[in-house]
Amino acid sequence: MTDTIKQLAEQGIHCFESEKLLKFEKQMERFFRREYERWQGNNESVESYGISSFKGEIAKKETREVSVDHYDEEYRVYLAFLDTQHMAYTMAYYGATDESPELDDITLEQAQINKYKLLAERADIQDGQTVLDLGCGFGGLSKYLLNTFPDIHVVGINPSEVQTRHIKNQLIAKEESFDDTRFKLFTEFFDDIESDVIEDNYFDRVISIGLLEHVTNIDLLQKKISRILKTGGKCLHHCIVSLDTIPNYLNSEESQMGHYYPGAHIWPFSEPKRHTTHLEYSNSWFVNGLNYWKTLDEWHKRFWLTIDQLYPECISLEEVEDWNKYFSLCKTMFSPNNGKSYGNGQYLFIKK
């Protein structure tokens, strides 16, 4: 145990896999298990709880800027815990399924590659296509596609200053595959991009990872995607979902996650499939939550392995506590019921 970890423990902030933190995580896991059991089999529409994914703006203007704040945390924190190859800040795929919840014994780096490979297969991405990486994060999917398919073209959209600065400084400036003939970056919200910036029927594929949680009007998002997709083009969404409808997850202000993601929604797995006005629904997959539990557990471990470099030079005492609670809270949401109640949904749509 380092001096830093001892100092933090004296302040009531307990490190990864410490006895006191494990006790807290077990308590939280029991809480979420009871919540999932309470709402098990609930297929009530979100409208019955006063929420609609068919109305309003794509994302509420009053909360969307605040929600980006989480992604604009100190860059060195993300460097400390994300995978070293793609800096993916979403679920990695360790092979766990509802039928076989065992996790593959692989690195975080390989598990993130496995996720991108799975998404590319399900979206039927082919070399030579033009792909929109919608909400592109630190550019992980774009990097994977550009390095995997030598003739593919990718457009990334992301309003986060920290993440797009990484793309510009570490990928565009240094990676040969990110030349300006194959990759273009828009540093703004998708709903703010005017129709004359991206022409109609431009993309073969649109991929979003971790976007629908921040979307209020999925129908309007689908309409905008339909405009820029070619006929026969495909759209694949990947987002956190609950298997059943859990009312207080529909509005982040009513759950503990509102502190980290203001204005966010955790949709029930069935919700995105309803949005077929502008794109035709083709297929969907529920990705077992143990994959995200393992991802978060690895992030949590790496965060504490680098805590001597992060605190106090880079982040404050309050920020250490905030990140520590974030990892523990998120992990315990995914682990109950062997990951069958809360995980990720993947949704494939086609423009006819």
JSON list of N, CA and C in Angstrom, two decimals, residues 101-176:
[
{"chain": "A", "resi": 101, "resn": "PRO", "atom": "N", "xyz": [-22.14, -17.04, -19.31]},
{"chain": "A", "resi": 101, "resn": "PRO", "atom": "CA", "xyz": [-21.65, -15.77, -18.75]},
{"chain": "A", "resi": 101, "resn": "PRO", "atom": "C", "xyz": [-20.17, -15.74, -18.39]},
{"chain": "A", "resi": 102, "resn": "GLU", "atom": "N", "xyz": [-19.43, -16.79, -18.74]},
{"chain": "A", "resi": 102, "resn": "GLU", "atom": "CA", "xyz": [-18.01, -16.80, -18.43]},
{"chain": "A", "resi": 102, "resn": "GLU", "atom": "C", "xyz": [-17.28, -15.72, -19.24]},
{"chain": "A", "resi": 103, "resn": "LEU", "atom": "N", "xyz": [-16.32, -15.07, -18.59]},
{"chain": "A", "resi": 103, "resn": "LEU", "atom": "CA", "xyz": [-15.55, -14.00, -19.23]},
{"chain": "A", "resi": 103, "resn": "LEU", "atom": "C", "xyz": [-14.25, -14.56, -19.79]},
{"chain": "A", "resi": 104, "resn": "ASP", "atom": "N", "xyz": [-13.91, -14.14, -21.01]},
{"chain": "A", "resi": 104, "resn": "ASP", "atom": "CA", "xyz": [-12.65, -14.55, -21.61]},
{"chain": "A", "resi": 104, "resn": "ASP", "atom": "C", "xyz": [-11.48, -13.96, -20.83]},
{"chain": "A", "resi": 105, "resn": "ASP", "atom": "N", "xyz": [-10.41, -14.73, -20.71]},
{"chain": "A", "resi": 105, "resn": "ASP", "atom": "CA", "xyz": [-9.21, -14.28, -20.00]},
{"chain": "A", "resi": 105, "resn": "ASP", "atom": "C", "xyz": [-8.31, -13.52, -20.98]},
{"chain": "A", "resi": 106, "resn": "ILE", "atom": "N", "xyz": [-8.69, -12.27, -21.24]},
{"chain": "A", "resi": 106, "resn": "ILE", "atom": "CA", "xyz": [-7.97, -11.45, -22.21]},
{"chain": "A", "resi": 106, "resn": "ILE", "atom": "C", "xyz": [-7.75, -10.06, -21.62]},
{"chain": "A", "resi": 107, "resn": "THR", "atom": "N", "xyz": [-6.89, -9.29, -22.25]},
{"chain": "A", "resi": 107, "resn": "THR", "atom": "CA", "xyz": [-6.62, -7.93, -21.79]},
{"chain": "A", "resi": 107, "resn": "THR", "atom": "C", "xyz": [-7.77, -7.00, -22.16]},
{"chain": "A", "resi": 108, "resn": "LEU", "atom": "N", "xyz": [-7.83, -5.86, -21.48]},
{"chain": "A", "resi": 108, "resn": "LEU", "atom": "CA", "xyz": [-8.79, -4.82, -21.83]},
{"chain": "A", "resi": 108, "resn": "LEU", "atom": "C", "xyz": [-8.59, -4.39, -23.27]},
{"chain": "A", "resi": 109, "resn": "GLU", "atom": "N", "xyz": [-7.34, -4.28, -23.69]},
{"chain": "A", "resi": 109, "resn": "GLU", "atom": "CA", "xyz": [-7.03, -3.85, -25.06]},
{"chain": "A", "resi": 109, "resn": "GLU", "atom": "C", "xyz": [-7.65, -4.80, -26.07]},
{"chain": "A", "resi": 110, "resn": "GLN", "atom": "N", "xyz": [-7.50, -6.11, -25.86]},
{"chain": "A", "resi": 110, "resn": "GLN", "atom": "CA", "xyz": [-8.05, -7.09, -26.80]},
{"chain": "A", "resi": 110, "resn": "GLN", "atom": "C", "xyz": [-9.57, -7.10, -26.74]},
{"chain": "A", "resi": 111, "resn": "ALA", "atom": "N", "xyz": [-10.14, -6.93, -25.55]},
{"chain": "A", "resi": 111, "resn": "ALA", "atom": "CA", "xyz": [-11.59, -6.92, -25.41]},
{"chain": "A", "resi": 111, "resn": "ALA", "atom": "C", "xyz": [-12.22, -5.73, -26.13]},
{"chain": "A", "resi": 112, "resn": "GLN", "atom": "N", "xyz": [-11.55, -4.58, -26.14]},
{"chain": "A", "resi": 112, "resn": "GLN", "atom": "CA", "xyz": [-12.07, -3.44, -26.89]},
{"chain": "A", "resi": 112, "resn": "GLN", "atom": "C", "xyz": [-12.01, -3.71, -28.40]},
{"chain": "A", "resi": 113, "resn": "ILE", "atom": "N", "xyz": [-10.93, -4.33, -28.85]},
{"chain": "A", "resi": 113, "resn": "ILE", "atom": "CA", "xyz": [-10.85, -4.70, -30.26]},
{"chain": "A", "resi": 113, "resn": "ILE", "atom": "C", "xyz": [-11.97, -5.68, -30.61]},
{"chain": "A", "resi": 114, "resn": "ASN", "atom": "N", "xyz": [-12.23, -6.63, -29.71]},
{"chain": "A", "resi": 114, "resn": "ASN", "atom": "CA", "xyz": [-13.31, -7.60, -29.95]},
{"chain": "A", "resi": 114, "resn": "ASN", "atom": "C", "xyz": [-14.66, -6.91, -30.09]},
{"chain": "A", "resi": 115, "resn": "LYS", "atom": "N", "xyz": [-14.87, -5.85, -29.30]},
{"chain": "A", "resi": 115, "resn": "LYS", "atom": "CA", "xyz": [-16.12, -5.09, -29.43]},
{"chain": "A", "resi": 115, "resn": "LYS", "atom": "C", "xyz": [-16.23, -4.46, -30.81]},
{"chain": "A", "resi": 116, "resn": "TYR", "atom": "N", "xyz": [-15.18, -3.79, -31.24]},
{"chain": "A", "resi": 116, "resn": "TYR", "atom": "CA", "xyz": [-15.20, -3.14, -32.55]},
{"chain": "A", "resi": 116, "resn": "TYR", "atom": "C", "xyz": [-15.39, -4.16, -33.66]},
{"chain": "A", "resi": 117, "resn": "LYS", "atom": "N", "xyz": [-14.75, -5.30, -33.53]},
{"chain": "A", "resi": 117, "resn": "LYS", "atom": "CA", "xyz": [-14.90, -6.36, -34.54]},
{"chain": "A", "resi": 117, "resn": "LYS", "atom": "C", "xyz": [-16.34, -6.84, -34.59]},
{"chain": "A", "resi": 118, "resn": "LEU", "atom": "N", "xyz": [-16.96, -7.03, -33.42]},
{"chain": "A", "resi": 118, "resn": "LEU", "atom": "CA", "xyz": [-18.35, -7.47, -33.36]},
{"chain": "A", "resi": 118, "resn": "LEU", "atom": "C", "xyz": [-19.29, -6.44, -33.99]},
{"chain": "A", "resi": 119, "resn": "LEU", "atom": "N", "xyz": [-19.08, -5.17, -33.68]},
{"chain": "A", "resi": 119, "resn": "LEU", "atom": "CA", "xyz": [-19.92, -4.11, -34.25]},
{"chain": "A", "resi": 119, "resn": "LEU", "atom": "C", "xyz": [-19.75, -4.04, -35.77]},
{"chain": "A", "resi": 120, "resn": "ALA", "atom": "N", "xyz": [-18.52, -4.15, -36.24]},
{"chain": "A", "resi": 120, "resn": "ALA", "atom": "CA", "xyz": [-18.28, -4.10, -37.68]},
{"chain": "A", "resi": 120, "resn": "ALA", "atom": "C", "xyz": [-18.95, -5.26, -38.40]},
{"chain": "A", "resi": 121, "resn": "GLU", "atom": "N", "xyz": [-18.92, -6.43, -37.77]},
{"chain": "A", "resi": 121, "resn": "GLU", "atom": "CA", "xyz": [-19.57, -7.60, -38.37]},
{"chain": "A", "resi": 121, "resn": "GLU", "atom": "C", "xyz": [-21.08, -7.42, -38.41]},
{"chain": "A", "resi": 122, "resn": "ARG", "atom": "N", "xyz": [-21.67, -6.96, -37.31]},
{"chain": "A", "resi": 122, "resn": "ARG", "atom": "CA", "xyz": [-23.12, -6.82, -37.25]},
{"chain": "A", "resi": 122, "resn": "ARG", "atom": "C", "xyz": [-23.63, -5.68, -38.13]},
{"chain": "A", "resi": 123, "resn": "ALA", "atom": "N", "xyz": [-22.82, -4.68, -38.34]},
{"chain": "A", "resi": 123, "resn": "ALA", "atom": "CA", "xyz": [-23.19, -3.58, -39.24]},
{"chain": "A", "resi": 123, "resn": "ALA", "atom": "C", "xyz": [-22.84, -3.90, -40.69]},
{"chain": "A", "resi": 124, "resn": "ASP", "atom": "N", "xyz": [-22.17, -5.02, -40.91]},
{"chain": "A", "resi": 124, "resn": "ASP", "atom": "CA", "xyz": [-21.75, -5.44, -42.26]},
{"chain": "A", "resi": 124, "resn": "ASP", "atom": "C", "xyz": [-20.91, -4.35, -42.92]},
{"chain": "A", "resi": 125, "resn": "ILE", "atom": "N", "xyz": [-19.91, -3.87, -42.19]},
{"chain": "A", "resi": 125, "resn": "ILE", "atom": "CA", "xyz": [-19.01, -2.86, -42.74]},
{"chain": "A", "resi": 125, "resn": "ILE", "atom": "C", "xyz": [-18.04, -3.51, -43.71]},
{"chain": "A", "resi": 126, "resn": "GLN", "atom": "N", "xyz": [-17.91, -2.90, -44.88]},
{"chain": "A", "resi": 126, "resn": "GLN", "atom": "CA", "xyz": [-17.05, -3.42, -45.94]},
{"chain": "A", "resi": 126, "resn": "GLN", "atom": "C", "xyz": [-16.03, -2.35, -46.34]},
{"chain": "A", "resi": 127, "resn": "ASP", "atom": "N", "xyz": [-14.89, -2.81, -46.85]},
{"chain": "A", "resi": 127, "resn": "ASP", "atom": "CA", "xyz": [-13.88, -1.88, -47.32]},
{"chain": "A", "resi": 127, "resn": "ASP", "atom": "C", "xyz": [-14.42, -1.06, -48.48]},
{"chain": "A", "resi": 128, "resn": "GLY", "atom": "N", "xyz": [-14.02, 0.21, -48.52]},
{"chain": "A", "resi": 128, "resn": "GLY", "atom": "CA", "xyz": [-14.47, 1.11, -49.58]},
{"chain": "A", "resi": 128, "resn": "GLY", "atom": "C", "xyz": [-15.71, 1.90, -49.22]},
{"chain": "A", "resi": 129, "resn": "GLN", "atom": "N", "xyz": [-16.33, 1.58, -48.08]},
{"chain": "A", "resi": 129, "resn": "GLN", "atom": "CA", "xyz": [-17.53, 2.31, -47.67]},
{"chain": "A", "resi": 129, "resn": "GLN", "atom": "C", "xyz": [-17.17, 3.64, -47.01]},
{"chain": "A", "resi": 130, "resn": "THR", "atom": "N", "xyz": [-18.20, 4.49, -46.87]},
{"chain": "A", "resi": 130, "resn": "THR", "atom": "CA", "xyz": [-18.09, 5.74, -46.12]},
{"chain": "A", "resi": 130, "resn": "THR", "atom": "C", "xyz": [-18.92, 5.59, -44.86]},
{"chain": "A", "resi": 131, "resn": "VAL", "atom": "N", "xyz": [-18.29, 5.77, -43.70]},
{"chain": "A", "resi": 131, "resn": "VAL", "atom": "CA", "xyz": [-18.92, 5.47, -42.42]},
{"chain": "A", "resi": 131, "resn": "VAL", "atom": "C", "xyz": [-18.95, 6.71, -41.54]},
{"chain": "A", "resi": 132, "resn": "LEU", "atom": "N", "xyz": [-20.09, 6.95, -40.88]},
{"chain": "A", "resi": 132, "resn": "LEU", "atom": "CA", "xyz": [-20.19, 8.01, -39.88]},
{"chain": "A", "resi": 132, "resn": "LEU", "atom": "C", "xyz": [-20.04, 7.40, -38.50]},
{"chain": "A", "resi": 133, "resn": "ASP", "atom": "N", "xyz": [-19.03, 7.84, -37.77]},
{"chain": "A", "resi": 133, "resn": "ASP", "atom": "CA", "xyz": [-18.80, 7.46, -36.37]},
{"chain": "A", "resi": 133, "resn": "ASP", "atom": "C", "xyz": [-19.44, 8.55, -35.52]},
{"chain": "A", "resi": 134, "resn": "LEU", "atom": "N", "xyz": [-20.69, 8.32, -35.14]},
{"chain": "A", "resi": 134, "resn": "LEU", "atom": "CA", "xyz": [-21.52, 9.34, -34.51]},
{"chain": "A", "resi": 134, "resn": "LEU", "atom": "C", "xyz": [-21.32, 9.33, -33.00]},
{"chain": "A", "resi": 135, "resn": "GLY", "atom": "N", "xyz": [-20.73, 10.42, -32.48]},
{"chain": "A", "resi": 135, "resn": "GLY", "atom": "CA", "xyz": [-20.34, 10.45, -31.08]},
{"chain": "A", "resi": 135, "resn": "GLY", "atom": "C", "xyz": [-19.07, 9.64, -30.91]},
{"chain": "A", "resi": 136, "resn": "CYS", "atom": "N", "xyz": [-18.01, 10.06, -31.59]},
{"chain": "A", "resi": 136, "resn": "CYS", "atom": "CA", "xyz": [-16.84, 9.20, -31.83]},
{"chain": "A", "resi": 136, "resn": "CYS", "atom": "C", "xyz": [-15.88, 9.09, -30.66]},
{"chain": "A", "resi": 137, "resn": "GLY", "atom": "N", "xyz": [-16.16, 9.75, -29.53]},
{"chain": "A", "resi": 137, "resn": "GLY", "atom": "CA", "xyz": [-15.30, 9.60, -28.36]},
{"chain": "A", "resi": 137, "resn": "GLY", "atom": "C", "xyz": [-13.86, 10.02, -28.64]},
{"chain": "A", "resi": 138, "resn": "PHE", "atom": "N", "xyz": [-12.92, 9.21, -28.18]},
{"chain": "A", "resi": 138, "resn": "PHE", "atom": "CA", "xyz": [-11.50, 9.46, -28.42]},
{"chain": "A", "resi": 138, "resn": "PHE", "atom": "C", "xyz": [-11.05, 8.92, -29.77]},
{"chain": "A", "resi": 139, "resn": "GLY", "atom": "N", "xyz": [-11.99, 8.50, -30.60]},
{"chain": "A", "resi": 139, "resn": "GLY", "atom": "CA", "xyz": [-11.65, 8.05, -31.96]},
{"chain": "A", "resi": 139, "resn": "GLY", "atom": "C", "xyz": [-11.33, 6.58, -32.08]},
{"chain": "A", "resi": 140, "resn": "GLY", "atom": "N", "xyz": [-11.71, 5.78, -31.08]},
{"chain": "A", "resi": 140, "resn": "GLY", "atom": "CA", "xyz": [-11.35, 4.36, -31.08]},
{"chain": "A", "resi": 140, "resn": "GLY", "atom": "C", "xyz": [-11.93, 3.58, -32.24]},
{"chain": "A", "resi": 141, "resn": "LEU", "atom": "N", "xyz": [-13.24, 3.71, -32.48]},
{"chain": "A", "resi": 141, "resn": "LEU", "atom": "CA", "xyz": [-13.85, 2.99, -33.61]},
{"chain": "A", "resi": 141, "resn": "LEU", "atom": "C", "xyz": [-13.28, 3.48, -34.92]},
{"chain": "A", "resi": 142, "resn": "SER", "atom": "N", "xyz": [-13.12, 4.78, -35.08]},
{"chain": "A", "resi": 142, "resn": "SER", "atom": "CA", "xyz": [-12.54, 5.33, -36.31]},
{"chain": "A", "resi": 142, "resn": "SER", "atom": "C", "xyz": [-11.16, 4.74, -36.55]},
{"chain": "A", "resi": 143, "resn": "LYS", "atom": "N", "xyz": [-10.35, 4.68, -35.51]},
{"chain": "A", "resi": 143, "resn": "LYS", "atom": "CA", "xyz": [-9.00, 4.12, -35.63]},
{"chain": "A", "resi": 143, "resn": "LYS", "atom": "C", "xyz": [-9.05, 2.66, -36.06]},
{"chain": "A", "resi": 144, "resn": "TYR", "atom": "N", "xyz": [-9.94, 1.89, -35.43]},
{"chain": "A", "resi": 144, "resn": "TYR", "atom": "CA", "xyz": [-10.07, 0.48, -35.77]},
{"chain": "A", "resi": 144, "resn": "TYR", "atom": "C", "xyz": [-10.46, 0.31, -37.23]},
{"chain": "A", "resi": 145, "resn": "LEU", "atom": "N", "xyz": [-11.45, 1.08, -37.68]},
{"chain": "A", "resi": 145, "resn": "LEU", "atom": "CA", "xyz": [-11.92, 0.94, -39.06]},
{"chain": "A", "resi": 145, "resn": "LEU", "atom": "C", "xyz": [-10.85, 1.36, -40.06]},
{"chain": "A", "resi": 146, "resn": "LEU", "atom": "N", "xyz": [-10.19, 2.48, -39.81]},
{"chain": "A", "resi": 146, "resn": "LEU", "atom": "CA", "xyz": [-9.17, 2.98, -40.74]},
{"chain": "A", "resi": 146, "resn": "LEU", "atom": "C", "xyz": [-7.98, 2.03, -40.84]},
{"chain": "A", "resi": 147, "resn": "ASN", "atom": "N", "xyz": [-7.65, 1.37, -39.74]},
{"chain": "A", "resi": 147, "resn": "ASN", "atom": "CA", "xyz": [-6.53, 0.43, -39.75]},
{"chain": "A", "resi": 147, "resn": "ASN", "atom": "C", "xyz": [-6.91, -0.95, -40.27]},
{"chain": "A", "resi": 148, "resn": "THR", "atom": "N", "xyz": [-8.20, -1.27, -40.22]},
{"chain": "A", "resi": 148, "resn": "THR", "atom": "CA", "xyz": [-8.66, -2.59, -40.67]},
{"chain": "A", "resi": 148, "resn": "THR", "atom": "C", "xyz": [-9.00, -2.61, -42.15]},
{"chain": "A", "resi": 149, "resn": "PHE", "atom": "N", "xyz": [-9.58, -1.50, -42.62]},
{"chain": "A", "resi": 149, "resn": "PHE", "atom": "CA", "xyz": [-10.04, -1.42, -44.01]},
{"chain": "A", "resi": 149, "resn": "PHE", "atom": "C", "xyz": [-9.26, -0.31, -44.73]},
{"chain": "A", "resi": 150, "resn": "PRO", "atom": "N", "xyz": [-8.32, -0.65, -45.60]},
{"chain": "A", "resi": 150, "resn": "PRO", "atom": "CA", "xyz": [-7.42, 0.36, -46.20]},
{"chain": "A", "resi": 150, "resn": "PRO", "atom": "C", "xyz": [-8.10, 1.38, -47.10]},
{"chain": "A", "resi": 151, "resn": "ASP", "atom": "N", "xyz": [-9.31, 1.06, -47.60]},
{"chain": "A", "resi": 151, "resn": "ASP", "atom": "CA", "xyz": [-9.98, 1.98, -48.51]},
{"chain": "A", "resi": 151, "resn": "ASP", "atom": "C", "xyz": [-11.27, 2.55, -47.94]},
{"chain": "A", "resi": 152, "resn": "ILE", "atom": "N", "xyz": [-11.44, 2.43, -46.63]},
{"chain": "A", "resi": 152, "resn": "ILE", "atom": "CA", "xyz": [-12.65, 2.96, -46.00]},
{"chain": "A", "resi": 152, "resn": "ILE", "atom": "C", "xyz": [-12.47, 4.46, -45.74]},
{"chain": "A", "resi": 153, "resn": "HIS", "atom": "N", "xyz": [-13.58, 5.19, -45.66]},
{"chain": "A", "resi": 153, "resn": "HIS", "atom": "CA", "xyz": [-13.58, 6.61, -45.33]},
{"chain": "A", "resi": 153, "resn": "HIS", "atom": "C", "xyz": [-14.49, 6.82, -44.12]},
{"chain": "A", "resi": 154, "resn": "VAL", "atom": "N", "xyz": [-14.01, 7.60, -43.15]},
{"chain": "A", "resi": 154, "resn": "VAL", "atom": "CA", "xyz": [-14.73, 7.77, -41.89]},
{"chain": "A", "resi": 154, "resn": "VAL", "atom": "C", "xyz": [-14.89, 9.25, -41.57]},
{"chain": "A", "resi": 155, "resn": "VAL", "atom": "N", "xyz": [-16.08, 9.60, -41.11]},
{"chain": "A", "resi": 155, "resn": "VAL", "atom": "CA", "xyz": [-16.36, 10.94, -40.57]},
{"chain": "A", "resi": 155, "resn": "VAL", "atom": "C", "xyz": [-16.71, 10.77, -39.10]},
{"chain": "A", "resi": 156, "resn": "GLY", "atom": "N", "xyz": [-16.04, 11.52, -38.22]},
{"chain": "A", "resi": 156, "resn": "GLY", "atom": "CA", "xyz": [-16.33, 11.49, -36.80]},
{"chain": "A", "resi": 156, "resn": "GLY", "atom": "C", "xyz": [-17.01, 12.76, -36.35]},
{"chain": "A", "resi": 157, "resn": "ILE", "atom": "N", "xyz": [-17.97, 12.63, -35.44]},
{"chain": "A", "resi": 157, "resn": "ILE", "atom": "CA", "xyz": [-18.67, 13.78, -34.86]},
{"chain": "A", "resi": 157, "resn": "ILE", "atom": "C", "xyz": [-18.62, 13.66, -33.35]},
{"chain": "A", "resi": 158, "resn": "ASN", "atom": "N", "xyz": [-18.17, 14.74, -32.67]},
{"chain": "A", "resi": 158, "resn": "ASN", "atom": "CA", "xyz": [-18.04, 14.72, -31.21]},
{"chain": "A", "resi": 158, "resn": "ASN", "atom": "C", "xyz": [-17.91, 16.15, -30.70]},
{"chain": "A", "resi": 159, "resn": "PRO", "atom": "N", "xyz": [-18.77, 16.58, -29.75]},
{"chain": "A", "resi": 159, "resn": "PRO", "atom": "CA", "xyz": [-18.66, 17.95, -29.22]},
{"chain": "A", "resi": 159, "resn": "PRO", "atom": "C", "xyz": [-17.68, 18.10, -28.07]},
{"chain": "A", "resi": 160, "resn": "SER", "atom": "N", "xyz": [-17.10, 17.00, -27.58]},
{"chain": "A", "resi": 160, "resn": "SER", "atom": "CA", "xyz": [-16.21, 17.07, -26.42]},
{"chain": "A", "resi": 160, "resn": "SER", "atom": "C", "xyz": [-14.86, 17.66, -26.81]},
{"chain": "A", "resi": 161, "resn": "GLU", "atom": "N", "xyz": [-14.44, 18.72, -26.12]},
{"chain": "A", "resi": 161, "resn": "GLU", "atom": "CA", "xyz": [-13.16, 19.36, -26.42]},
{"chain": "A", "resi": 161, "resn": "GLU", "atom": "C", "xyz": [-11.98, 18.45, -26.08]},
{"chain": "A", "resi": 162, "resn": "VAL", "atom": "N", "xyz": [-12.05, 17.77, -24.94]},
{"chain": "A", "resi": 162, "resn": "VAL", "atom": "CA", "xyz": [-10.94, 16.91, -24.52]},
{"chain": "A", "resi": 162, "resn": "VAL", "atom": "C", "xyz": [-10.76, 15.75, -25.49]},
{"chain": "A", "resi": 163, "resn": "GLN", "atom": "N", "xyz": [-11.86, 15.13, -25.87]},
{"chain": "A", "resi": 163, "resn": "GLN", "atom": "CA", "xyz": [-11.76, 13.96, -26.74]},
{"chain": "A", "resi": 163, "resn": "GLN", "atom": "C", "xyz": [-11.33, 14.34, -28.16]},
{"chain": "A", "resi": 164, "resn": "THR", "atom": "N", "xyz": [-11.88, 15.43, -28.69]},
{"chain": "A", "resi": 164, "resn": "THR", "atom": "CA", "xyz": [-11.50, 15.82, -30.05]},
{"chain": "A", "resi": 164, "resn": "THR", "atom": "C", "xyz": [-10.07, 16.36, -30.09]},
{"chain": "A", "resi": 165, "resn": "ARG", "atom": "N", "xyz": [-9.60, 16.95, -28.99]},
{"chain": "A", "resi": 165, "resn": "ARG", "atom": "CA", "xyz": [-8.20, 17.38, -28.94]},
{"chain": "A", "resi": 165, "resn": "ARG", "atom": "C", "xyz": [-7.27, 16.17, -29.03]},
{"chain": "A", "resi": 166, "resn": "HIS", "atom": "N", "xyz": [-7.66, 15.09, -28.38]},
{"chain": "A", "resi": 166, "resn": "HIS", "atom": "CA", "xyz": [-6.88, 13.85, -28.48]},
{"chain": "A", "resi": 166, "resn": "HIS", "atom": "C", "xyz": [-6.85, 13.34, -29.92]},
{"chain": "A", "resi": 167, "resn": "ILE", "atom": "N", "xyz": [-8.01, 13.36, -30.58]},
{"chain": "A", "resi": 167, "resn": "ILE", "atom": "CA", "xyz": [-8.07, 12.90, -31.97]},
{"chain": "A", "resi": 167, "resn": "ILE", "atom": "C", "xyz": [-7.14, 13.74, -32.85]},
{"chain": "A", "resi": 168, "resn": "LYS", "atom": "N", "xyz": [-7.17, 15.04, -32.65]},
{"chain": "A", "resi": 168, "resn": "LYS", "atom": "CA", "xyz": [-6.34, 15.93, -33.47]},
{"chain": "A", "resi": 168, "resn": "LYS", "atom": "C", "xyz": [-4.85, 15.76, -33.17]},
{"chain": "A", "resi": 169, "resn": "ASN", "atom": "N", "xyz": [-4.49, 15.69, -31.89]},
{"chain": "A", "resi": 169, "resn": "ASN", "atom": "CA", "xyz": [-3.08, 15.68, -31.51]},
{"chain": "A", "resi": 169, "resn": "ASN", "atom": "C", "xyz": [-2.43, 14.30, -31.57]},
{"chain": "A", "resi": 170, "resn": "GLN", "atom": "N", "xyz": [-3.21, 13.25, -31.27]},
{"chain": "A", "resi": 170, "resn": "GLN", "atom": "CA", "xyz": [-2.62, 11.91, -31.19]},
{"chain": "A", "resi": 170, "resn": "GLN", "atom": "C", "xyz": [-2.95, 11.02, -32.38]},
{"chain": "A", "resi": 171, "resn": "LEU", "atom": "N", "xyz": [-4.03, 11.32, -33.10]},
{"chain": "A", "resi": 171, "resn": "LEU", "atom": "CA", "xyz": [-4.41, 10.47, -34.23]},
{"chain": "A", "resi": 171, "resn": "LEU", "atom": "C", "xyz": [-4.18, 11.16, -35.57]},
{"chain": "A", "resi": 172, "resn": "ILE", "atom": "N", "xyz": [-4.84, 12.30, -35.77]},
{"chain": "A", "resi": 172, "resn": "ILE", "atom": "CA", "xyz": [-4.69, 13.01, -37.04]},
{"chain": "A", "resi": 172, "resn": "ILE", "atom": "C", "xyz": [-3.23, 13.43, -37.26]},
{"chain": "A", "resi": 173, "resn": "ALA", "atom": "N", "xyz": [-2.58, 13.90, -36.20]},
{"chain": "A", "resi": 173, "resn": "ALA", "atom": "CA", "xyz": [-1.21, 14.40, -36.34]},
{"chain": "A", "resi": 173, "resn": "ALA", "atom": "C", "xyz": [-0.16, 13.29, -36.43]},
{"chain": "A", "resi": 174, "resn": "LYS", "atom": "N", "xyz": [-0.49, 12.09, -35.94]},
{"chain": "A", "resi": 174, "resn": "LYS", "atom": "CA", "xyz": [0.54, 11.05, -35.82]},
{"chain": "A", "resi": 174, "resn": "LYS", "atom": "C", "xyz": [0.22, 9.76, -36.56]},
{"chain": "A", "resi": 175, "resn": "GLU", "atom": "N", "xyz": [-1.04, 9.46, -36.80]},
{"chain": "A", "resi": 175, "resn": "GLU", "atom": "CA", "xyz": [-1.41, 8.19, -37.42]},
{"chain": "A", "resi": 175, "resn": "GLU", "atom": "C", "xyz": [-1.54, 8.36, -38.93]},
{"chain": "A", "resi": 176, "resn": "GLU", "atom": "N", "xyz": [-0.82, 7.55, -39.66]},
{"chain": "A", "resi": 176, "resn": "GLU", "atom": "CA", "xyz": [-0.85, 7.64, -41.13]},
{"chain": "A", "resi": 176, "resn": "GLU", "atom": "C", "xyz": [-2.25, 7.40, -41.69]}
]
